[in-house]
Coordinates of C-alpha atoms in Angstrom, one line a residue:
M27 CA 24.5 -9.1 -44.3
W28 CA 25.5 -10.4 -40.8
E29 CA 21.9 -11.3 -40.0
K30 CA 21.8 -13.4 -43.2
L31 CA 25.2 -15.1 -42.9
K32 CA 25.8 -15.4 -39.1
N33 CA 24.4 -19.0 -38.9
V34 CA 26.6 -20.0 -41.9
V35 CA 29.8 -18.3 -40.9
M36 CA 29.6 -18.7 -37.1
K37 CA 27.3 -21.6 -36.2
E38 CA 26.3 -22.0 -32.6
P39 CA 28.5 -24.8 -31.2
N40 CA 26.9 -28.2 -30.4
N41 CA 27.9 -30.4 -27.5
Q42 CA 30.8 -32.0 -29.3
K43 CA 32.2 -28.7 -30.6
W44 CA 32.2 -27.4 -26.9
I45 CA 34.2 -30.5 -25.9
D46 CA 36.7 -29.9 -28.8
I47 CA 37.1 -26.3 -27.8
S48 CA 37.7 -27.2 -24.2
N49 CA 40.2 -29.9 -25.2
D50 CA 42.2 -27.3 -27.1
F51 CA 42.2 -24.9 -24.1
E52 CA 43.4 -27.7 -21.8
K53 CA 46.2 -28.7 -24.3
N54 CA 47.3 -25.2 -25.2
A55 CA 46.6 -23.1 -22.1
K56 CA 46.6 -25.8 -19.4
F57 CA 43.1 -24.7 -18.2
P58 CA 40.6 -27.6 -18.2
N59 CA 36.9 -27.3 -18.9
C60 CA 37.2 -23.9 -20.6
F61 CA 35.4 -22.8 -23.8
G62 CA 36.2 -19.2 -24.3
K63 CA 36.7 -15.7 -22.8
D64 CA 34.8 -12.5 -22.4
S65 CA 36.3 -9.1 -21.6
D66 CA 33.6 -6.5 -21.4
S67 CA 30.8 -7.1 -18.9
G68 CA 28.5 -4.5 -20.3
I69 CA 28.6 -5.9 -23.8
Y70 CA 28.4 -9.4 -22.5
K71 CA 25.2 -8.8 -20.6
E72 CA 23.6 -7.5 -23.8
S73 CA 24.8 -10.5 -25.9
S74 CA 22.9 -13.5 -27.0
L75 CA 25.6 -15.6 -25.4
Y76 CA 24.7 -14.2 -22.0
K77 CA 21.0 -14.7 -22.6
K78 CA 21.5 -18.3 -23.7
L79 CA 24.0 -19.1 -21.0
K80 CA 22.6 -17.3 -17.9
L81 CA 18.9 -16.7 -18.6
E82 CA 17.6 -19.3 -20.9
K83 CA 20.2 -22.1 -20.2
K84 CA 19.9 -23.1 -23.8
L85 CA 23.5 -23.6 -24.9
D86 CA 24.2 -27.2 -25.7
L87 CA 27.0 -27.5 -23.2
T88 CA 28.4 -30.7 -22.0
D89 CA 27.9 -31.9 -18.4
P90 CA 30.5 -31.0 -15.8
R91 CA 33.4 -33.5 -15.7
P92 CA 36.3 -34.3 -13.5
T93 CA 39.5 -32.6 -14.5
T94 CA 42.7 -34.5 -14.6
N95 CA 43.9 -33.4 -11.2
N96 CA 40.9 -33.6 -8.9
G97 CA 39.6 -37.1 -9.1
D98 CA 35.8 -37.4 -8.6
I99 CA 34.9 -33.7 -8.3
R100 CA 32.9 -32.7 -11.3
V101 CA 33.8 -29.3 -12.7
P102 CA 31.5 -27.3 -15.0
Y103 CA 32.8 -25.9 -18.3
V104 CA 33.5 -22.1 -18.1
I105 CA 34.2 -18.9 -20.0
V106 CA 37.3 -17.2 -18.6
A107 CA 36.8 -13.4 -17.9
D108 CA 38.6 -10.5 -16.4
E109 CA 37.9 -8.8 -13.1
A110 CA 35.0 -6.7 -14.4
F111 CA 32.8 -9.8 -14.3
G112 CA 31.1 -11.6 -11.4
M113 CA 31.7 -15.3 -11.1
S114 CA 28.9 -17.8 -11.9
E115 CA 28.7 -21.5 -12.7
N116 CA 30.0 -21.0 -16.3
L117 CA 32.0 -17.8 -15.9
M118 CA 35.3 -17.8 -14.1
R119 CA 37.3 -14.7 -13.2
P120 CA 40.6 -14.2 -11.3
H121 CA 40.9 -14.0 -7.6
D122 CA 41.7 -10.5 -6.3
G123 CA 43.4 -9.1 -3.3
K124 CA 46.0 -10.8 -1.2
M125 CA 46.2 -14.4 -2.2
L126 CA 47.6 -17.7 -1.1
Y127 CA 50.0 -19.5 -3.4
E128 CA 47.2 -21.8 -4.8
K129 CA 45.1 -18.8 -5.8
K130 CA 48.1 -17.2 -7.5
V131 CA 48.7 -20.4 -9.5
F132 CA 45.0 -20.5 -10.4
N133 CA 45.2 -16.8 -11.6
Y134 CA 48.3 -17.7 -13.6
H135 CA 46.5 -20.5 -15.5
L136 CA 43.4 -18.4 -16.0
T137 CA 45.5 -15.6 -17.5
L138 CA 47.1 -18.1 -19.9
A139 CA 43.7 -19.3 -21.0
R140 CA 42.6 -15.7 -21.6
R141 CA 45.7 -14.9 -23.6
Y142 CA 45.1 -18.0 -25.7
V143 CA 41.9 -16.4 -26.9
E144 CA 43.3 -12.9 -27.2
C145 CA 46.2 -14.1 -29.4
T146 CA 43.7 -15.6 -31.9
F147 CA 42.4 -12.1 -32.9

């Protein structure tokens, strides 16, 4: 049943849908250029999202853009993840270990973005 209905029920987002998702994250979680979260690295590496994002580069993602606070620096859109993941261009995880204030602030906002997704389920 899922194989027959997955493209009807959960269509793969196009470029504009990714932008809309990111705008909601920025508005509600104060985390710019974010389009989702992942929480199990083993499952993620077996998923079609991983294959399309990391291996095939076939998701219709929007180009990196400046965020509201950094001027001309273009920042890629990301999925927020937990500490089990390694970072990559489109996957962001919290800093670990002893941190400067700026890293603690970053981790706080990343956690808000992750909770934003978790509360939808």
